[in-house]
């Protein structure tokens, strides 16, 4: 497609069977883009290529402060207000105070004597556990941690392709989303009432201010609630993908084990080579033309991130997984005004998890009793299972 038809009319992902969960009506004109420069130009220009339709689609699950579906001034103001809370200066303080102790004490130490595991079990749980702690919920209440994890999973399972599963899943997702909202709101009220702000997300969101604007309890609660689904499955799958790519390459594994500075290049290259979210959709706010193709106002514009990230005009040997390649932006965390606000959190979580595995699982390799993991999926990619063994 990149070589011959880089811009085509048609719902490319829909034709691959990917459901239309973004809220746009089926049948609306759709155009699909495959080249790096085109995808970059669209994601960069949020005035011409808007996201408001996403809020309509997600609205059923979560009304309120949903950044991903905001446009224009409203999005700019909110991003500016939230930005400082998600910057490395803040996020780095959580590495040693929360992320490393949780991953090591609660997951790695108990697992180490086993000598074997399906690492996707760990991958499913640690991102929700970490975000729960960063939000500022107490770490000494195991039942409520379990409860949050199960709410997060119910919300993620909300949109279903099969009509027979859809109603029940939607009802469960809605109820989980409401319960989560209530729990977060109570916590916000508690923190405000105590007047003792800590270093956690809720405290920092209470303090966040831009042009005299502060967030109210409803805004904080809806925003924080939206983080669980945004931070969960994406991190789970990226961990699975990065570990699979690493374990497939024993020489690289040995290098990374010896030189942990390479972990961040491993993560960046995994996110380029096998992005979890294969595409991003925008809506044209006016008539536009891309590479000679006219795209009328109101059309959906589908950006194929997995293709753009492998564009041979931009990346040499684009189909090779090479953690030593010169760093260039790719779109696994999005790009432009809507770029993932949680990317520094995600990268540190992934680094802590990968370092934990390398430290506690010496000689880690694929379990020969199971088929090797396969990174698959048209919409959200990653391995389904990741069976490994290590030297006890
Ligand atoms: C490896 C893990 C992650 C991946 C691959 C990922 C990917 C993405 C992508 C591709 C977008 C852009 C959406 C768009 O352009 O419409 C995005 C946005 C966002 N992400 Fe992430 N994300 C990850 C982890 C996280 C985490 C840990 C958090 C929160 C702590 C988070 C919170 C958000 C939010 C709030 C947005 C919306 C930003 C906006 O629209 O302004 N994400 N993410």
Tab-separated table of C-alpha atoms and ligand atoms in Angstrom:
chain	number	residue	atom	x	y	z
A	1	UNK	CA	0.000	0.000	0.000
A	2	UNK	CA	2.868	2.394	0.845
A	3	UNK	CA	4.461	1.896	-2.558
A	4	UNK	CA	1.369	1.885	-4.725
A	5	UNK	CA	-1.642	3.432	-3.028
A	6	UNK	CA	-0.415	5.443	-0.013
A	7	UNK	CA	-3.764	7.252	0.301
A	8	UNK	CA	-6.910	5.249	-0.485
A	9	UNK	CA	-10.586	5.780	-0.075
A	10	UNK	CA	-12.035	3.050	2.128
A	11	UNK	CA	-12.075	1.700	5.661
A	12	UNK	CA	-8.908	-0.438	5.490
A	13	UNK	CA	-9.123	-1.675	9.098
A	14	UNK	CA	-12.859	-2.307	8.804
A	15	UNK	CA	-12.114	-4.545	5.819
A	16	UNK	CA	-9.759	-6.530	8.055
A	17	UNK	CA	-12.644	-7.090	10.462
A	18	UNK	CA	-11.665	-4.491	13.053
A	19	UNK	CA	-14.781	-3.155	14.754
A	20	UNK	CA	-15.703	0.437	14.579
A	21	UNK	CA	-15.627	1.405	18.248
A	22	UNK	CA	-14.655	5.028	17.796
A	23	UNK	CA	-18.247	6.147	17.569
A	24	UNK	CA	-18.439	7.185	13.947
A	25	UNK	CA	-21.397	5.897	12.016
A	26	UNK	CA	-20.698	2.991	9.722
A	27	UNK	CA	-20.877	4.123	6.131
A	28	UNK	CA	-19.309	7.545	6.673
A	29	UNK	CA	-16.626	8.178	4.034
A	30	UNK	CA	-13.237	6.958	5.240
A	31	UNK	CA	-9.748	7.453	3.810
A	32	UNK	CA	-6.717	5.460	4.863
A	33	UNK	CA	-3.106	6.707	4.999
A	34	UNK	CA	-0.012	4.499	5.063
A	35	UNK	CA	3.033	6.815	4.796
A	36	UNK	CA	5.047	8.251	7.691
A	37	UNK	CA	4.930	11.875	6.536
A	38	UNK	CA	1.168	11.807	5.927
A	39	UNK	CA	0.411	10.204	9.292
A	40	UNK	CA	2.680	12.734	11.008
A	41	UNK	CA	1.017	15.675	9.228
A	42	UNK	CA	-2.460	14.510	10.240
A	43	UNK	CA	-1.645	13.757	13.894
A	44	UNK	CA	0.225	17.047	14.209
A	45	UNK	CA	-2.658	19.212	12.948
A	46	UNK	CA	-5.467	18.763	15.464
A	47	UNK	CA	-7.365	21.800	14.146
A	48	UNK	CA	-7.873	20.235	10.713
A	49	UNK	CA	-8.067	16.622	11.898
A	50	UNK	CA	-10.255	16.484	14.975
A	51	UNK	CA	-10.984	13.921	17.713
A	52	UNK	CA	-14.380	15.036	19.069
A	53	UNK	CA	-16.124	12.005	17.538
A	54	UNK	CA	-14.170	9.759	19.962
A	55	UNK	CA	-15.924	11.377	22.929
A	56	UNK	CA	-19.270	10.477	21.376
A	57	UNK	CA	-18.177	6.826	21.117
A	58	UNK	CA	-16.696	6.602	24.608
A	59	UNK	CA	-19.404	8.733	26.154
A	60	UNK	CA	-21.447	5.741	27.205
A	61	UNK	CA	-18.601	4.477	29.372
A	62	UNK	CA	-17.211	7.680	30.738
A	63	UNK	CA	-18.533	11.216	30.521
A	64	UNK	CA	-16.401	14.072	31.752
A	65	UNK	CA	-12.782	14.907	31.244
A	66	UNK	CA	-11.765	12.596	28.386
A	67	UNK	CA	-8.683	14.167	26.841
A	68	UNK	CA	-8.530	11.843	23.886
A	69	UNK	CA	-11.899	13.086	22.587
A	70	UNK	CA	-11.356	16.837	23.166
A	71	UNK	CA	-10.559	19.397	20.504
A	72	UNK	CA	-9.328	22.965	20.111
A	73	UNK	CA	-8.926	25.390	23.003
A	74	UNK	CA	-10.609	23.056	25.478
A	75	UNK	CA	-7.995	20.356	24.780
A	76	UNK	CA	-5.078	22.825	24.769
A	77	UNK	CA	-6.065	24.332	28.128
A	78	UNK	CA	-6.610	20.972	29.765
A	79	UNK	CA	-3.343	19.519	28.424
A	80	UNK	CA	-1.428	22.571	29.644
A	81	UNK	CA	-2.931	22.176	33.087
A	82	UNK	CA	-2.239	18.441	33.292
A	83	UNK	CA	1.138	18.440	31.545
A	84	UNK	CA	3.425	19.150	34.547
A	85	UNK	CA	1.950	16.237	36.524
A	86	UNK	CA	3.077	13.755	33.842
A	87	UNK	CA	6.561	15.086	33.130
A	88	UNK	CA	9.723	13.051	33.865
A	89	UNK	CA	10.632	15.285	36.803
A	90	UNK	CA	7.537	14.069	38.666
A	91	UNK	CA	7.304	10.593	37.179
A	92	UNK	CA	10.935	9.752	38.011
A	93	UNK	CA	10.211	10.249	41.705
A	94	UNK	CA	7.705	7.357	41.498
A	95	UNK	CA	10.275	4.926	40.114
A	96	UNK	CA	12.079	4.347	43.402
A	97	UNK	CA	9.267	5.239	45.788
A	98	UNK	CA	6.498	3.101	44.282
A	99	UNK	CA	7.171	1.242	41.040
A	100	UNK	CA	10.347	-0.686	41.929
A	101	UNK	CA	9.204	-1.796	45.404
A	102	UNK	CA	5.824	-2.976	44.072
A	103	UNK	CA	7.172	-4.879	41.052
A	104	UNK	CA	10.001	-6.468	43.017
A	105	UNK	CA	8.301	-7.269	46.348
A	106	UNK	CA	4.798	-8.151	45.163
A	107	UNK	CA	5.544	-9.887	41.864
A	108	UNK	CA	9.198	-10.817	41.248
A	109	UNK	CA	10.228	-12.152	44.659
A	110	UNK	CA	7.250	-14.538	44.982
A	111	UNK	CA	7.655	-15.682	41.364
A	112	UNK	CA	11.444	-16.225	41.335
A	113	UNK	CA	11.483	-19.664	43.102
A	114	UNK	CA	8.896	-21.074	40.654
A	115	UNK	CA	11.353	-21.339	37.742
A	116	UNK	CA	8.571	-20.995	35.179
A	117	UNK	CA	5.624	-18.726	34.411
A	118	UNK	CA	3.336	-17.335	31.789
A	119	UNK	CA	4.646	-13.774	31.909
A	120	UNK	CA	1.360	-12.471	30.481
A	121	UNK	CA	-0.217	-13.189	33.910
A	122	UNK	CA	2.240	-10.743	35.469
A	123	UNK	CA	1.776	-8.372	32.500
A	124	UNK	CA	-1.980	-8.294	33.006
A	125	UNK	CA	-1.740	-7.242	36.618
A	126	UNK	CA	1.247	-4.977	37.205
A	127	UNK	CA	0.113	-1.921	35.154
A	128	UNK	CA	-3.223	-1.642	36.970
A	129	UNK	CA	-1.525	-2.249	40.316
A	130	UNK	CA	1.022	0.502	39.625
A	131	UNK	CA	-1.444	3.085	38.375
A	132	UNK	CA	-3.648	2.354	41.392
A	133	UNK	CA	-0.723	3.219	43.622
A	134	UNK	CA	0.332	6.306	41.629
A	135	UNK	CA	-3.237	7.614	41.811
A	136	UNK	CA	-2.827	7.622	45.570
A	137	UNK	CA	-4.888	4.709	46.850
A	138	UNK	CA	-3.572	2.978	49.969
A	139	UNK	CA	-1.094	0.177	49.260
A	140	UNK	CA	-2.095	-1.832	52.338
A	141	UNK	CA	-5.636	-2.792	51.241
A	142	UNK	CA	-5.284	-5.914	49.104
A	143	UNK	CA	-9.066	-6.363	48.663
A	144	UNK	CA	-9.556	-2.933	47.177
A	145	UNK	CA	-6.563	-3.481	44.878
A	146	UNK	CA	-8.248	-6.664	43.608
A	147	UNK	CA	-11.505	-4.786	43.205
A	148	UNK	CA	-9.872	-2.052	41.114
A	149	UNK	CA	-8.119	-4.591	38.914
A	150	UNK	CA	-11.403	-6.321	38.183
A	151	UNK	CA	-13.190	-3.004	37.477
A	152	UNK	CA	-10.432	-2.043	35.054
A	153	UNK	CA	-10.765	-5.363	33.226
A	154	UNK	CA	-14.549	-5.008	33.027
A	155	UNK	CA	-14.221	-1.526	31.512
A	156	UNK	CA	-11.718	-2.764	28.954
A	157	UNK	CA	-13.999	-5.650	27.992
A	158	UNK	CA	-16.895	-3.212	27.408
A	159	UNK	CA	-16.874	-2.894	23.609
A	160	UNK	CA	-17.602	-6.304	22.063
A	161	UNK	CA	-17.827	-7.277	18.416
A	162	UNK	CA	-20.365	-10.093	18.799
A	163	UNK	CA	-23.844	-8.660	19.372
A	164	UNK	CA	-24.748	-11.558	21.711
A	165	UNK	CA	-21.928	-10.536	24.096
A	166	UNK	CA	-22.285	-6.773	23.681
A	167	UNK	CA	-25.194	-5.924	25.995
A	168	UNK	CA	-23.897	-7.845	29.013
A	169	UNK	CA	-20.326	-6.594	28.586
A	170	UNK	CA	-21.543	-3.025	28.229
A	171	UNK	CA	-23.660	-3.272	31.380
A	172	UNK	CA	-20.687	-4.665	33.343
A	173	UNK	CA	-18.389	-1.964	31.975
A	174	UNK	CA	-20.837	0.776	32.886
A	175	UNK	CA	-21.284	-0.480	36.409
A	176	UNK	CA	-17.504	-0.889	36.863
A	177	UNK	CA	-16.958	2.589	35.508
A	178	UNK	CA	-19.493	4.066	37.931
A	179	UNK	CA	-18.014	2.230	40.907
A	180	UNK	CA	-14.577	3.442	39.964
A	181	UNK	CA	-15.826	6.988	39.612
A	182	UNK	CA	-17.368	6.876	43.101
A	183	UNK	CA	-14.223	5.412	44.657
A	184	UNK	CA	-11.979	8.030	43.053
A	185	UNK	CA	-14.314	10.852	43.991
A	186	UNK	CA	-14.423	9.709	47.614
A	187	UNK	CA	-10.662	9.583	47.677
A	188	UNK	CA	-10.407	13.102	46.197
A	189	UNK	CA	-12.783	14.382	48.897
A	190	UNK	CA	-10.762	12.621	51.624
A	191	UNK	CA	-7.491	14.110	50.411
A	192	UNK	CA	-9.014	17.599	50.187
A	193	UNK	CA	-10.586	17.266	53.641
A	194	UNK	CA	-7.315	16.183	55.256
A	195	UNK	CA	-5.534	19.049	53.549
A	196	UNK	CA	-2.332	17.004	53.422
A	197	UNK	CA	-1.286	16.809	49.819
A	198	UNK	CA	1.219	14.062	48.998
A	199	UNK	CA	3.210	13.319	45.871
A	200	UNK	CA	0.514	11.120	44.305
A	201	UNK	CA	-1.543	11.887	41.198
A	202	UNK	CA	-4.700	12.948	43.031
A	203	UNK	CA	-2.776	15.394	45.229
A	204	UNK	CA	-0.949	16.802	42.230
A	205	UNK	CA	-4.172	17.162	40.246
A	206	UNK	CA	-5.763	19.046	43.164
A	207	UNK	CA	-2.848	21.493	43.044
A	208	UNK	CA	-2.608	21.749	39.235
A	209	UNK	CA	-3.459	25.221	37.998
A	210	UNK	CA	-3.443	27.066	34.685
A	211	UNK	CA	-4.514	30.677	34.179
A	212	UNK	CA	-6.222	30.585	37.546
A	213	UNK	CA	-8.181	27.443	36.720
A	214	UNK	CA	-8.175	24.519	39.145
A	215	UNK	CA	-9.822	21.138	38.582
A	216	UNK	CA	-13.019	20.365	40.493
A	217	UNK	CA	-13.735	16.973	42.077
A	218	UNK	CA	-15.814	15.752	39.147
A	219	UNK	CA	-13.065	16.635	36.668
A	220	UNK	CA	-10.391	14.924	38.719
A	221	UNK	CA	-12.533	11.829	39.243
A	222	UNK	CA	-13.486	11.447	35.555
A	223	UNK	CA	-9.922	12.071	34.398
A	224	UNK	CA	-8.386	9.650	36.886
A	225	UNK	CA	-10.982	7.037	36.008
A	226	UNK	CA	-10.072	7.346	32.307
A	227	UNK	CA	-6.447	6.557	33.151
A	228	UNK	CA	-7.084	2.967	34.229
A	229	UNK	CA	-8.191	1.734	30.812
A	230	UNK	CA	-5.631	4.002	29.050
A	231	UNK	CA	-2.790	2.702	31.206
A	232	UNK	CA	-3.724	-0.968	31.502
A	233	UNK	CA	-3.929	-3.032	28.355
A	234	UNK	CA	-1.535	-0.795	26.407
A	235	UNK	CA	1.236	-1.392	28.946
A	236	UNK	CA	0.354	-5.094	29.322
A	237	UNK	CA	0.681	-5.711	25.610
A	238	UNK	CA	3.771	-3.547	25.131
A	239	UNK	CA	5.542	-5.487	27.890
A	240	UNK	CA	4.567	-8.796	26.219
A	241	UNK	CA	5.758	-7.569	22.835
A	242	UNK	CA	9.077	-6.164	24.084
A	243	UNK	CA	9.850	-9.359	26.066
A	244	UNK	CA	8.954	-11.561	23.076
A	245	UNK	CA	11.190	-9.571	20.726
A	246	UNK	CA	14.006	-9.756	23.290
A	247	UNK	CA	13.702	-13.492	24.054
A	248	UNK	CA	13.642	-14.270	20.328
A	249	UNK	CA	17.161	-12.796	20.159
A	250	UNK	CA	19.458	-14.473	22.738
A	251	UNK	CA	22.476	-12.320	21.807
A	252	UNK	CA	20.509	-9.155	22.295
A	253	UNK	CA	19.151	-10.541	25.571
A	254	UNK	CA	22.724	-11.074	26.820
A	255	UNK	CA	23.704	-7.533	25.797
A	256	UNK	CA	20.698	-5.931	27.502
A	257	UNK	CA	21.228	-8.011	30.639
A	258	UNK	CA	24.802	-6.687	30.853
A	259	UNK	CA	24.024	-3.076	29.939
A	260	UNK	CA	20.740	-1.887	31.394
A	261	UNK	CA	21.060	1.493	29.662
A	262	UNK	CA	19.836	-0.396	26.596
A	263	UNK	CA	16.428	-1.114	28.137
A	264	UNK	CA	15.047	2.256	27.049
A	265	UNK	CA	16.179	1.739	23.409
A	266	UNK	CA	14.613	-1.725	23.557
A	267	UNK	CA	11.290	-0.178	24.592
A	268	UNK	CA	11.455	2.589	21.954
A	269	UNK	CA	12.259	0.142	19.170
A	270	UNK	CA	9.525	-2.291	20.288
A	271	UNK	CA	7.014	0.568	20.181
A	272	UNK	CA	8.155	1.479	16.646
A	273	UNK	CA	8.412	-2.056	15.294
A	274	UNK	CA	5.245	-3.500	16.849
A	275	UNK	CA	3.034	-0.680	18.154
A	276	UNK	CA	0.172	-1.937	20.314
A	277	UNK	CA	-2.392	0.354	18.713
A	278	UNK	CA	-2.069	-0.233	14.987
A	279	UNK	CA	-4.020	2.819	13.840
A	280	UNK	CA	-5.452	6.192	14.892
A	281	UNK	CA	-8.514	7.858	13.413
A	282	UNK	CA	-9.299	11.544	12.977
A	283	UNK	CA	-12.109	13.464	11.263
A	284	UNK	CA	-11.464	16.114	8.579
A	285	UNK	CA	-12.842	19.478	9.769
A	286	UNK	CA	-12.635	20.917	6.223
A	287	UNK	CA	-12.049	19.749	2.652
A	288	UNK	CA	-8.411	18.654	2.313
A	289	UNK	CA	-6.168	17.040	-0.268
A	290	UNK	CA	-3.420	14.527	0.521
A	291	UNK	CA	-1.130	13.296	-2.298
A	292	UNK	CA	-3.687	14.432	-4.865
A	293	UNK	CA	-6.601	12.612	-3.202
A	294	UNK	CA	-9.479	14.928	-2.245
A	295	UNK	CA	-10.892	14.240	1.189
A	296	UNK	CA	-14.205	15.998	1.836
A	297	UNK	CA	-15.012	17.686	5.151
A	298	UNK	CA	-16.514	15.246	7.662
A	299	UNK	CA	-14.635	12.189	6.336
A	300	UNK	CA	-12.815	9.880	8.703
A	301	UNK	CA	-9.049	9.733	8.198
A	302	UNK	CA	-7.490	6.470	9.265
A	303	UNK	CA	-3.752	6.637	9.983
A	304	UNK	CA	-2.077	3.231	9.838
A	305	UNK	CA	0.582	3.595	12.507
A	306	UNK	CA	2.031	0.091	11.981
A	307	UNK	CA	2.713	0.976	8.357
A	308	UNK	CA	4.053	4.493	8.999
A	309	UNK	CA	6.431	3.099	11.647
A	310	UNK	CA	7.946	0.826	8.978
A	311	UNK	CA	8.152	3.395	6.188
A	312	UNK	CA	11.364	2.549	4.299
A	313	UNK	CA	11.747	6.165	3.169
A	314	UNK	CA	12.261	7.162	6.790
A	315	UNK	CA	13.687	4.109	8.564
A	316	UNK	CA	16.595	2.179	7.049
A	317	UNK	CA	15.992	-1.586	7.092
A	318	UNK	CA	12.556	-0.715	8.469
A	319	UNK	CA	11.477	-4.360	8.836
A	320	UNK	CA	14.455	-5.179	11.060
A	321	UNK	CA	14.199	-4.963	14.828
A	322	UNK	CA	17.317	-2.954	15.688
A	323	UNK	CA	17.622	-1.277	19.065
A	324	UNK	CA	20.764	0.547	17.887
A	325	UNK	CA	19.002	2.501	15.144
A	326	UNK	CA	19.156	6.302	15.194
A	327	UNK	CA	16.270	7.575	17.252
A	328	UNK	CA	13.438	9.243	15.291
A	329	UNK	CA	9.852	9.882	16.285
A	330	UNK	CA	7.446	7.035	15.592
A	331	UNK	CA	3.765	6.882	16.392
A	332	UNK	CA	3.327	4.084	18.932
A	333	UNK	CA	2.488	6.669	21.599
A	334	UNK	CA	0.718	8.885	19.065
A	335	UNK	CA	2.132	12.220	17.923
A	336	UNK	CA	1.239	15.913	18.140
A	337	UNK	CA	-1.221	17.498	20.567
A	338	UNK	CA	-2.803	14.178	21.601
A	339	UNK	CA	0.489	12.314	22.083
A	340	UNK	CA	0.202	9.936	25.059
A	341	UNK	CA	0.351	12.051	28.198
A	342	UNK	CA	1.269	8.931	30.177
A	343	UNK	CA	4.220	7.916	28.007
A	344	UNK	CA	6.845	8.651	30.649
A	345	UNK	CA	4.876	6.660	33.212
A	346	UNK	CA	4.516	3.798	30.719
A	347	UNK	CA	8.213	3.796	29.799
A	348	UNK	CA	9.352	3.751	33.419
A	349	UNK	CA	6.843	1.041	34.323
A	350	UNK	CA	8.084	-1.054	31.407
A	351	UNK	CA	11.697	-0.435	32.340
A	352	UNK	CA	11.065	-1.424	35.958
A	353	UNK	CA	9.227	-4.594	34.837
A	354	UNK	CA	11.889	-5.636	32.289
A	355	UNK	CA	14.720	-4.953	34.745
A	356	UNK	CA	12.829	-6.953	37.376
A	357	UNK	CA	12.575	-9.935	35.023
A	358	UNK	CA	16.275	-9.732	34.119
A	359	UNK	CA	17.290	-9.543	37.795
A	360	UNK	CA	15.015	-12.236	39.218
A	361	UNK	CA	14.882	-14.714	36.315
A	362	UNK	CA	18.448	-15.689	35.415
A	363	UNK	CA	18.803	-17.646	32.177
A	364	UNK	CA	15.241	-16.741	31.135
A	365	UNK	CA	14.156	-18.399	27.833
A	366	UNK	CA	10.986	-19.583	26.126
A	367	UNK	CA	9.444	-22.663	27.768
A	368	UNK	CA	10.042	-25.544	25.315
A	369	UNK	CA	6.802	-27.215	26.520
A	370	UNK	CA	4.698	-24.477	24.914
A	371	UNK	CA	4.509	-22.996	21.428
A	372	UNK	CA	6.659	-19.868	21.069
A	373	UNK	CA	4.640	-16.668	21.576
A	374	UNK	CA	3.263	-14.878	18.525
A	375	UNK	CA	2.672	-11.116	18.369
A	376	UNK	CA	-0.721	-10.901	16.737
A	377	UNK	CA	-3.880	-8.800	16.451
A	378	UNK	CA	-5.168	-6.330	13.865
A	379	UNK	CA	-6.350	-3.632	16.268
A	380	UNK	CA	-4.338	-4.131	19.445
A	381	UNK	CA	-1.210	-6.228	19.004
A	382	UNK	CA	0.725	-8.381	21.435
A	383	UNK	CA	1.296	-12.026	22.389
A	384	UNK	CA	-1.597	-13.939	24.012
A	385	UNK	CA	0.750	-15.908	26.231
A	386	UNK	CA	4.441	-15.803	27.057
A	387	UNK	CA	5.566	-19.040	28.691
A	388	UNK	CA	9.117	-18.846	29.994
A	389	UNK	CA	11.473	-20.857	32.213
A	390	UNK	CA	14.560	-19.693	34.102
A	391	UNK	CA	17.283	-21.107	36.361
A	392	UNK	CA	16.032	-21.284	39.948
B	1	LIG	C1	2.784	1.317	26.611
B	1	LIG	C2	1.726	1.934	27.102
B	1	LIG	C3	0.933	2.975	26.359
B	1	LIG	C4	0.718	3.145	25.017
B	1	LIG	C5	1.265	2.295	23.872
B	1	LIG	C6	-0.130	4.306	24.872
B	1	LIG	C7	-0.554	4.800	23.647
B	1	LIG	C8	-1.263	5.979	23.493
B	1	LIG	C9	-1.579	6.584	22.212
B	1	LIG	C10	-1.217	6.001	20.848
B	1	LIG	C11	-2.253	7.742	22.457
B	1	LIG	C12	-2.737	8.758	21.426
B	1	LIG	C13	-4.222	8.699	21.184
B	1	LIG	C14	-4.635	9.617	20.041
B	1	LIG	O1	-3.803	10.163	19.323
B	1	LIG	O2	-5.836	9.751	19.847
B	1	LIG	C15	-2.384	7.857	23.905
B	1	LIG	C16	-3.034	8.887	24.557
B	1	LIG	C17	-3.227	8.934	25.924
B	1	LIG	N1	-2.651	8.092	26.858
B	1	LIG	FE1	-1.461	6.528	26.490
B	1	LIG	N2	-0.416	4.813	26.105
B	1	LIG	C18	0.217	4.036	27.050
B	1	LIG	C19	0.208	4.218	28.413
B	1	LIG	C20	-0.468	5.212	29.074
B	1	LIG	C21	-0.426	5.445	30.498
B	1	LIG	C22	0.425	4.653	31.485
B	1	LIG	C23	-1.276	6.496	30.756
B	1	LIG	C24	-1.612	7.184	32.062
B	1	LIG	C25	-0.982	7.092	33.165
B	1	LIG	C26	-1.836	6.919	29.485
B	1	LIG	C27	-2.741	7.951	29.325
B	1	LIG	C28	-3.095	8.497	28.114
B	1	LIG	C29	-4.002	9.630	27.970
B	1	LIG	C30	-4.711	10.369	29.099
B	1	LIG	C31	-4.087	9.905	26.592
B	1	LIG	C32	-4.898	11.000	25.922
B	1	LIG	C33	-4.015	12.197	25.618
B	1	LIG	C34	-4.689	13.280	24.815
B	1	LIG	O3	-5.600	12.980	24.026
B	1	LIG	O4	-4.305	14.454	24.960
B	1	LIG	N3	-1.318	6.136	28.489
B	1	LIG	N4	-1.749	6.781	24.509
